[in-house]
């Protein structure tokens, strides 16, 4: 894989921060966009800009065809069974809220919702709100001492009874990969519904929702080289069709009168209002971009980068790495590694790195329960994309060493 040629497709990477070339290691927060995505959105806005569905004019017809074509691309991309199982949202957060709201009628007082202890707040807070509204309760699925999901504890929780299980496919902080196929099978055997947050997975690995066997799978465009403002909810049709709509209004109706409203069929029933059309077009271009690559070569490249990154950080004595080592029988960590420099504040470390053009994320990463388990208020996170080069990693490691010498002499 020619990294130099690949990087040239991402114009935002070709810039300096002060006197230093940009090293972008914040892909887990948002990925950069290739020209293919930018050009597709610009083309739509300059030639086909119109609202979708219903209109008789040519521009709307072209817009509708392009918009719905992305739904078909997504069906193939995640191996869904039906195109109606793909719902466009404005992001992962809205997708999870849509499911949580839609399940109100299925949960009862005393029901248990099991949530991954490493979950992003977007895959925790909506379930807490659902529990408050229904009388259900949220229980954390424990992590092992190595910060991996405790399968034995999870099995015991399922035996005690659970209505819903919410998992992360890949931790946005640690980069750990959950065996969601096995976990969803365990939950399904006990009659629990399952939702998998795939926001950190779709850009780094192939996703097959049929093979995973989950009821819902959610992700965002801006994590997979597409634009922000668009996300995807996959739902197994039989369950998706039972959800109460989160939003009501235009687009999602069959008939309306002042005596009542009849909602339309999927997918329209869960897509009220004007959708994020331009962002959907950009997401379609991102899928085309990803599909054009040798996915195995990308996976191998990213695995090598993660190994180089970890080995370099381990060589800095003052560094505390929170992400667990790759474990036997577990998928290699993917995309991100979390660390602290001694007892220094993570923001101070981030600022020093930025002064050398190194972009990393610092804070609690919308995972405050996980921070509590780790015994820290926050940490730094370096995260890679397919455009990350070995030189990026080496420059980052050199800057970390300088920060360590300055702050922890």
JSON list of N, CA and C in Angstrom, two decimals, residues 223-278:
[
{"chain": "A", "resi": 223, "resn": "UNK", "atom": "N", "xyz": [-16.51, 9.32, 11.36]},
{"chain": "A", "resi": 223, "resn": "UNK", "atom": "CA", "xyz": [-15.47, 8.43, 11.88]},
{"chain": "A", "resi": 223, "resn": "UNK", "atom": "C", "xyz": [-14.90, 7.55, 10.78]},
{"chain": "A", "resi": 224, "resn": "UNK", "atom": "N", "xyz": [-15.51, 7.56, 9.58]},
{"chain": "A", "resi": 224, "resn": "UNK", "atom": "CA", "xyz": [-15.12, 6.64, 8.51]},
{"chain": "A", "resi": 224, "resn": "UNK", "atom": "C", "xyz": [-14.83, 7.39, 7.21]},
{"chain": "A", "resi": 225, "resn": "UNK", "atom": "N", "xyz": [-14.15, 8.56, 7.38]},
{"chain": "A", "resi": 225, "resn": "UNK", "atom": "CA", "xyz": [-13.67, 9.36, 6.24]},
{"chain": "A", "resi": 225, "resn": "UNK", "atom": "C", "xyz": [-14.80, 10.06, 5.49]},
{"chain": "A", "resi": 226, "resn": "UNK", "atom": "N", "xyz": [-15.98, 10.11, 6.11]},
{"chain": "A", "resi": 226, "resn": "UNK", "atom": "CA", "xyz": [-17.10, 10.84, 5.55]},
{"chain": "A", "resi": 226, "resn": "UNK", "atom": "C", "xyz": [-17.36, 12.11, 6.32]},
{"chain": "A", "resi": 227, "resn": "UNK", "atom": "N", "xyz": [-18.44, 12.81, 6.00]},
{"chain": "A", "resi": 227, "resn": "UNK", "atom": "CA", "xyz": [-18.75, 14.08, 6.66]},
{"chain": "A", "resi": 227, "resn": "UNK", "atom": "C", "xyz": [-19.41, 13.89, 8.01]},
{"chain": "A", "resi": 228, "resn": "UNK", "atom": "N", "xyz": [-19.44, 14.97, 8.80]},
{"chain": "A", "resi": 228, "resn": "UNK", "atom": "CA", "xyz": [-20.22, 14.92, 10.03]},
{"chain": "A", "resi": 228, "resn": "UNK", "atom": "C", "xyz": [-21.68, 15.20, 9.70]},
{"chain": "A", "resi": 229, "resn": "UNK", "atom": "N", "xyz": [-22.52, 15.09, 10.71]},
{"chain": "A", "resi": 229, "resn": "UNK", "atom": "CA", "xyz": [-23.95, 15.36, 10.50]},
{"chain": "A", "resi": 229, "resn": "UNK", "atom": "C", "xyz": [-24.72, 14.19, 9.93]},
{"chain": "A", "resi": 230, "resn": "UNK", "atom": "N", "xyz": [-24.10, 13.03, 9.79]},
{"chain": "A", "resi": 230, "resn": "UNK", "atom": "CA", "xyz": [-24.83, 11.86, 9.29]},
{"chain": "A", "resi": 230, "resn": "UNK", "atom": "C", "xyz": [-24.37, 10.62, 10.04]},
{"chain": "A", "resi": 231, "resn": "UNK", "atom": "N", "xyz": [-25.33, 9.78, 10.38]},
{"chain": "A", "resi": 231, "resn": "UNK", "atom": "CA", "xyz": [-25.05, 8.52, 11.03]},
{"chain": "A", "resi": 231, "resn": "UNK", "atom": "C", "xyz": [-25.99, 7.46, 10.48]},
{"chain": "A", "resi": 232, "resn": "UNK", "atom": "N", "xyz": [-25.77, 6.25, 10.95]},
{"chain": "A", "resi": 232, "resn": "UNK", "atom": "CA", "xyz": [-26.54, 5.12, 10.44]},
{"chain": "A", "resi": 232, "resn": "UNK", "atom": "C", "xyz": [-27.03, 4.26, 11.60]},
{"chain": "A", "resi": 233, "resn": "UNK", "atom": "N", "xyz": [-28.29, 3.90, 11.54]},
{"chain": "A", "resi": 233, "resn": "UNK", "atom": "CA", "xyz": [-28.85, 2.88, 12.41]},
{"chain": "A", "resi": 233, "resn": "UNK", "atom": "C", "xyz": [-29.23, 1.68, 11.54]},
{"chain": "A", "resi": 234, "resn": "UNK", "atom": "N", "xyz": [-28.56, 0.56, 11.77]},
{"chain": "A", "resi": 234, "resn": "UNK", "atom": "CA", "xyz": [-29.04, -0.71, 11.23]},
{"chain": "A", "resi": 234, "resn": "UNK", "atom": "C", "xyz": [-29.91, -1.36, 12.30]},
{"chain": "A", "resi": 235, "resn": "UNK", "atom": "N", "xyz": [-31.03, -1.89, 11.88]},
{"chain": "A", "resi": 235, "resn": "UNK", "atom": "CA", "xyz": [-31.87, -2.63, 12.80]},
{"chain": "A", "resi": 235, "resn": "UNK", "atom": "C", "xyz": [-32.42, -3.88, 12.13]},
{"chain": "A", "resi": 236, "resn": "UNK", "atom": "N", "xyz": [-32.40, -4.98, 12.85]},
{"chain": "A", "resi": 236, "resn": "UNK", "atom": "CA", "xyz": [-33.04, -6.19, 12.33]},
{"chain": "A", "resi": 236, "resn": "UNK", "atom": "C", "xyz": [-34.51, -5.89, 12.11]},
{"chain": "A", "resi": 237, "resn": "UNK", "atom": "N", "xyz": [-35.00, -6.15, 10.91]},
{"chain": "A", "resi": 237, "resn": "UNK", "atom": "CA", "xyz": [-36.30, -5.62, 10.48]},
{"chain": "A", "resi": 237, "resn": "UNK", "atom": "C", "xyz": [-37.41, -5.91, 11.49]},
{"chain": "A", "resi": 238, "resn": "UNK", "atom": "N", "xyz": [-37.47, -7.13, 11.98]},
{"chain": "A", "resi": 238, "resn": "UNK", "atom": "CA", "xyz": [-38.57, -7.51, 12.87]},
{"chain": "A", "resi": 238, "resn": "UNK", "atom": "C", "xyz": [-38.59, -6.69, 14.14]},
{"chain": "A", "resi": 239, "resn": "UNK", "atom": "N", "xyz": [-37.43, -6.25, 14.60]},
{"chain": "A", "resi": 239, "resn": "UNK", "atom": "CA", "xyz": [-37.36, -5.42, 15.81]},
{"chain": "A", "resi": 239, "resn": "UNK", "atom": "C", "xyz": [-37.46, -3.95, 15.44]},
{"chain": "A", "resi": 240, "resn": "UNK", "atom": "N", "xyz": [-36.75, -3.56, 14.38]},
{"chain": "A", "resi": 240, "resn": "UNK", "atom": "CA", "xyz": [-36.76, -2.16, 13.95]},
{"chain": "A", "resi": 240, "resn": "UNK", "atom": "C", "xyz": [-38.18, -1.68, 13.67]},
{"chain": "A", "resi": 241, "resn": "UNK", "atom": "N", "xyz": [-39.00, -2.54, 13.11]},
{"chain": "A", "resi": 241, "resn": "UNK", "atom": "CA", "xyz": [-40.35, -2.17, 12.73]},
{"chain": "A", "resi": 241, "resn": "UNK", "atom": "C", "xyz": [-41.27, -1.94, 13.92]},
{"chain": "A", "resi": 242, "resn": "UNK", "atom": "N", "xyz": [-40.81, -2.32, 15.12]},
{"chain": "A", "resi": 242, "resn": "UNK", "atom": "CA", "xyz": [-41.62, -2.11, 16.32]},
{"chain": "A", "resi": 242, "resn": "UNK", "atom": "C", "xyz": [-41.28, -0.81, 17.04]},
{"chain": "A", "resi": 243, "resn": "UNK", "atom": "N", "xyz": [-40.21, -0.11, 16.61]},
{"chain": "A", "resi": 243, "resn": "UNK", "atom": "CA", "xyz": [-39.78, 1.10, 17.31]},
{"chain": "A", "resi": 243, "resn": "UNK", "atom": "C", "xyz": [-40.80, 2.23, 17.14]},
{"chain": "A", "resi": 244, "resn": "UNK", "atom": "N", "xyz": [-41.07, 2.90, 18.24]},
{"chain": "A", "resi": 244, "resn": "UNK", "atom": "CA", "xyz": [-41.86, 4.13, 18.19]},
{"chain": "A", "resi": 244, "resn": "UNK", "atom": "C", "xyz": [-40.96, 5.25, 17.66]},
{"chain": "A", "resi": 245, "resn": "UNK", "atom": "N", "xyz": [-41.40, 6.04, 16.68]},
{"chain": "A", "resi": 245, "resn": "UNK", "atom": "CA", "xyz": [-40.54, 7.09, 16.14]},
{"chain": "A", "resi": 245, "resn": "UNK", "atom": "C", "xyz": [-40.09, 8.09, 17.20]},
{"chain": "A", "resi": 246, "resn": "UNK", "atom": "N", "xyz": [-38.85, 8.51, 17.11]},
{"chain": "A", "resi": 246, "resn": "UNK", "atom": "CA", "xyz": [-38.33, 9.56, 17.98]},
{"chain": "A", "resi": 246, "resn": "UNK", "atom": "C", "xyz": [-38.85, 10.92, 17.54]},
{"chain": "A", "resi": 247, "resn": "UNK", "atom": "N", "xyz": [-38.86, 11.15, 16.23]},
{"chain": "A", "resi": 247, "resn": "UNK", "atom": "CA", "xyz": [-39.33, 12.40, 15.65]},
{"chain": "A", "resi": 247, "resn": "UNK", "atom": "C", "xyz": [-40.55, 12.13, 14.77]},
{"chain": "A", "resi": 248, "resn": "UNK", "atom": "N", "xyz": [-41.49, 13.06, 14.80]},
{"chain": "A", "resi": 248, "resn": "UNK", "atom": "CA", "xyz": [-42.66, 12.95, 13.94]},
{"chain": "A", "resi": 248, "resn": "UNK", "atom": "C", "xyz": [-42.83, 14.24, 13.15]},
{"chain": "A", "resi": 249, "resn": "UNK", "atom": "N", "xyz": [-43.51, 14.15, 12.02]},
{"chain": "A", "resi": 249, "resn": "UNK", "atom": "CA", "xyz": [-43.71, 15.32, 11.19]},
{"chain": "A", "resi": 249, "resn": "UNK", "atom": "C", "xyz": [-43.79, 14.94, 9.74]},
{"chain": "A", "resi": 250, "resn": "UNK", "atom": "N", "xyz": [-43.01, 15.62, 8.89]},
{"chain": "A", "resi": 250, "resn": "UNK", "atom": "CA", "xyz": [-43.01, 15.32, 7.47]},
{"chain": "A", "resi": 250, "resn": "UNK", "atom": "C", "xyz": [-42.19, 14.09, 7.15]},
{"chain": "A", "resi": 251, "resn": "UNK", "atom": "N", "xyz": [-42.35, 13.60, 5.94]},
{"chain": "A", "resi": 251, "resn": "UNK", "atom": "CA", "xyz": [-41.60, 12.47, 5.38]},
{"chain": "A", "resi": 251, "resn": "UNK", "atom": "C", "xyz": [-42.01, 11.12, 5.94]},
{"chain": "A", "resi": 252, "resn": "UNK", "atom": "N", "xyz": [-42.41, 11.05, 7.22]},
{"chain": "A", "resi": 252, "resn": "UNK", "atom": "CA", "xyz": [-42.58, 9.75, 7.85]},
{"chain": "A", "resi": 252, "resn": "UNK", "atom": "C", "xyz": [-44.04, 9.30, 7.94]},
{"chain": "A", "resi": 253, "resn": "UNK", "atom": "N", "xyz": [-44.91, 10.00, 7.25]},
{"chain": "A", "resi": 253, "resn": "UNK", "atom": "CA", "xyz": [-46.34, 9.71, 7.39]},
{"chain": "A", "resi": 253, "resn": "UNK", "atom": "C", "xyz": [-46.90, 8.96, 6.17]},
{"chain": "A", "resi": 254, "resn": "UNK", "atom": "N", "xyz": [-48.03, 8.29, 6.41]},
{"chain": "A", "resi": 254, "resn": "UNK", "atom": "CA", "xyz": [-48.81, 7.72, 5.30]},
{"chain": "A", "resi": 254, "resn": "UNK", "atom": "C", "xyz": [-50.01, 8.60, 5.02]},
{"chain": "A", "resi": 255, "resn": "UNK", "atom": "N", "xyz": [-50.78, 8.90, 6.06]},
{"chain": "A", "resi": 255, "resn": "UNK", "atom": "CA", "xyz": [-51.90, 9.84, 5.94]},
{"chain": "A", "resi": 255, "resn": "UNK", "atom": "C", "xyz": [-51.97, 10.69, 7.19]},
{"chain": "A", "resi": 256, "resn": "UNK", "atom": "N", "xyz": [-52.45, 11.93, 7.03]},
{"chain": "A", "resi": 256, "resn": "UNK", "atom": "CA", "xyz": [-52.62, 12.85, 8.15]},
{"chain": "A", "resi": 256, "resn": "UNK", "atom": "C", "xyz": [-53.96, 13.56, 8.00]},
{"chain": "A", "resi": 257, "resn": "UNK", "atom": "N", "xyz": [-54.69, 13.65, 9.08]},
{"chain": "A", "resi": 257, "resn": "UNK", "atom": "CA", "xyz": [-55.88, 14.49, 9.16]},
{"chain": "A", "resi": 257, "resn": "UNK", "atom": "C", "xyz": [-55.92, 15.06, 10.56]},
{"chain": "A", "resi": 258, "resn": "UNK", "atom": "N", "xyz": [-56.87, 15.94, 10.81]},
{"chain": "A", "resi": 258, "resn": "UNK", "atom": "CA", "xyz": [-56.97, 16.50, 12.15]},
{"chain": "A", "resi": 258, "resn": "UNK", "atom": "C", "xyz": [-57.58, 15.52, 13.15]},
{"chain": "A", "resi": 259, "resn": "UNK", "atom": "N", "xyz": [-57.97, 14.37, 12.68]},
{"chain": "A", "resi": 259, "resn": "UNK", "atom": "CA", "xyz": [-58.46, 13.35, 13.60]},
{"chain": "A", "resi": 259, "resn": "UNK", "atom": "C", "xyz": [-57.42, 12.29, 13.92]},
{"chain": "A", "resi": 260, "resn": "UNK", "atom": "N", "xyz": [-56.28, 12.34, 13.21]},
{"chain": "A", "resi": 260, "resn": "UNK", "atom": "CA", "xyz": [-55.24, 11.37, 13.51]},
{"chain": "A", "resi": 260, "resn": "UNK", "atom": "C", "xyz": [-54.23, 11.24, 12.39]},
{"chain": "A", "resi": 261, "resn": "UNK", "atom": "N", "xyz": [-53.18, 10.47, 12.66]},
{"chain": "A", "resi": 261, "resn": "UNK", "atom": "CA", "xyz": [-52.08, 10.26, 11.72]},
{"chain": "A", "resi": 261, "resn": "UNK", "atom": "C", "xyz": [-51.74, 8.78, 11.65]},
{"chain": "A", "resi": 262, "resn": "UNK", "atom": "N", "xyz": [-51.49, 8.32, 10.42]},
{"chain": "A", "resi": 262, "resn": "UNK", "atom": "CA", "xyz": [-51.00, 6.96, 10.20]},
{"chain": "A", "resi": 262, "resn": "UNK", "atom": "C", "xyz": [-49.58, 7.06, 9.68]},
{"chain": "A", "resi": 263, "resn": "UNK", "atom": "N", "xyz": [-48.65, 6.44, 10.40]},
{"chain": "A", "resi": 263, "resn": "UNK", "atom": "CA", "xyz": [-47.25, 6.50, 10.00]},
{"chain": "A", "resi": 263, "resn": "UNK", "atom": "C", "xyz": [-46.99, 5.62, 8.78]},
{"chain": "A", "resi": 264, "resn": "UNK", "atom": "N", "xyz": [-45.93, 5.97, 8.05]},
{"chain": "A", "resi": 264, "resn": "UNK", "atom": "CA", "xyz": [-45.56, 5.21, 6.88]},
{"chain": "A", "resi": 264, "resn": "UNK", "atom": "C", "xyz": [-44.77, 3.96, 7.23]},
{"chain": "A", "resi": 265, "resn": "UNK", "atom": "N", "xyz": [-44.22, 3.35, 6.20]},
{"chain": "A", "resi": 265, "resn": "UNK", "atom": "CA", "xyz": [-43.44, 2.13, 6.38]},
{"chain": "A", "resi": 265, "resn": "UNK", "atom": "C", "xyz": [-41.96, 2.48, 6.57]},
{"chain": "A", "resi": 266, "resn": "UNK", "atom": "N", "xyz": [-41.18, 1.49, 7.01]},
{"chain": "A", "resi": 266, "resn": "UNK", "atom": "CA", "xyz": [-39.73, 1.64, 7.06]},
{"chain": "A", "resi": 266, "resn": "UNK", "atom": "C", "xyz": [-39.17, 1.79, 5.64]},
{"chain": "A", "resi": 267, "resn": "UNK", "atom": "N", "xyz": [-38.13, 2.58, 5.45]},
{"chain": "A", "resi": 267, "resn": "UNK", "atom": "CA", "xyz": [-37.36, 3.31, 6.47]},
{"chain": "A", "resi": 267, "resn": "UNK", "atom": "C", "xyz": [-37.93, 4.69, 6.79]},
{"chain": "A", "resi": 268, "resn": "UNK", "atom": "N", "xyz": [-38.89, 5.17, 5.96]},
{"chain": "A", "resi": 268, "resn": "UNK", "atom": "CA", "xyz": [-39.38, 6.55, 6.10]},
{"chain": "A", "resi": 268, "resn": "UNK", "atom": "C", "xyz": [-39.95, 6.82, 7.48]},
{"chain": "A", "resi": 269, "resn": "UNK", "atom": "N", "xyz": [-40.59, 5.81, 8.09]},
{"chain": "A", "resi": 269, "resn": "UNK", "atom": "CA", "xyz": [-41.26, 6.02, 9.37]},
{"chain": "A", "resi": 269, "resn": "UNK", "atom": "C", "xyz": [-40.31, 6.52, 10.45]},
{"chain": "A", "resi": 270, "resn": "UNK", "atom": "N", "xyz": [-39.02, 6.22, 10.33]},
{"chain": "A", "resi": 270, "resn": "UNK", "atom": "CA", "xyz": [-38.04, 6.63, 11.34]},
{"chain": "A", "resi": 270, "resn": "UNK", "atom": "C", "xyz": [-37.13, 7.75, 10.84]},
{"chain": "A", "resi": 271, "resn": "UNK", "atom": "N", "xyz": [-37.51, 8.40, 9.73]},
{"chain": "A", "resi": 271, "resn": "UNK", "atom": "CA", "xyz": [-36.69, 9.47, 9.15]},
{"chain": "A", "resi": 271, "resn": "UNK", "atom": "C", "xyz": [-37.53, 10.72, 8.92]},
{"chain": "A", "resi": 272, "resn": "UNK", "atom": "N", "xyz": [-38.07, 11.28, 10.01]},
{"chain": "A", "resi": 272, "resn": "UNK", "atom": "CA", "xyz": [-38.91, 12.46, 9.89]},
{"chain": "A", "resi": 272, "resn": "UNK", "atom": "C", "xyz": [-38.11, 13.68, 9.47]},
{"chain": "A", "resi": 273, "resn": "UNK", "atom": "N", "xyz": [-38.74, 14.55, 8.68]},
{"chain": "A", "resi": 273, "resn": "UNK", "atom": "CA", "xyz": [-38.12, 15.81, 8.31]},
{"chain": "A", "resi": 273, "resn": "UNK", "atom": "C", "xyz": [-37.14, 15.69, 7.16]},
{"chain": "A", "resi": 274, "resn": "UNK", "atom": "N", "xyz": [-36.60, 16.83, 6.75]},
{"chain": "A", "resi": 274, "resn": "UNK", "atom": "CA", "xyz": [-35.59, 16.83, 5.69]},
{"chain": "A", "resi": 274, "resn": "UNK", "atom": "C", "xyz": [-34.31, 16.17, 6.21]},
{"chain": "A", "resi": 275, "resn": "UNK", "atom": "N", "xyz": [-33.84, 15.14, 5.55]},
{"chain": "A", "resi": 275, "resn": "UNK", "atom": "CA", "xyz": [-32.66, 14.43, 6.03]},
{"chain": "A", "resi": 275, "resn": "UNK", "atom": "C", "xyz": [-31.38, 15.19, 5.72]},
{"chain": "A", "resi": 276, "resn": "UNK", "atom": "N", "xyz": [-30.24, 14.76, 6.26]},
{"chain": "A", "resi": 276, "resn": "UNK", "atom": "CA", "xyz": [-28.96, 15.41, 5.97]},
{"chain": "A", "resi": 276, "resn": "UNK", "atom": "C", "xyz": [-28.45, 14.97, 4.58]},
{"chain": "A", "resi": 277, "resn": "UNK", "atom": "N", "xyz": [-29.08, 15.48, 3.55]},
{"chain": "A", "resi": 277, "resn": "UNK", "atom": "CA", "xyz": [-28.88, 14.95, 2.19]},
{"chain": "A", "resi": 277, "resn": "UNK", "atom": "C", "xyz": [-27.44, 15.06, 1.74]},
{"chain": "A", "resi": 278, "resn": "UNK", "atom": "N", "xyz": [-26.84, 16.24, 1.88]},
{"chain": "A", "resi": 278, "resn": "UNK", "atom": "CA", "xyz": [-25.47, 16.42, 1.40]},
{"chain": "A", "resi": 278, "resn": "UNK", "atom": "C", "xyz": [-24.50, 15.51, 2.15]}
]
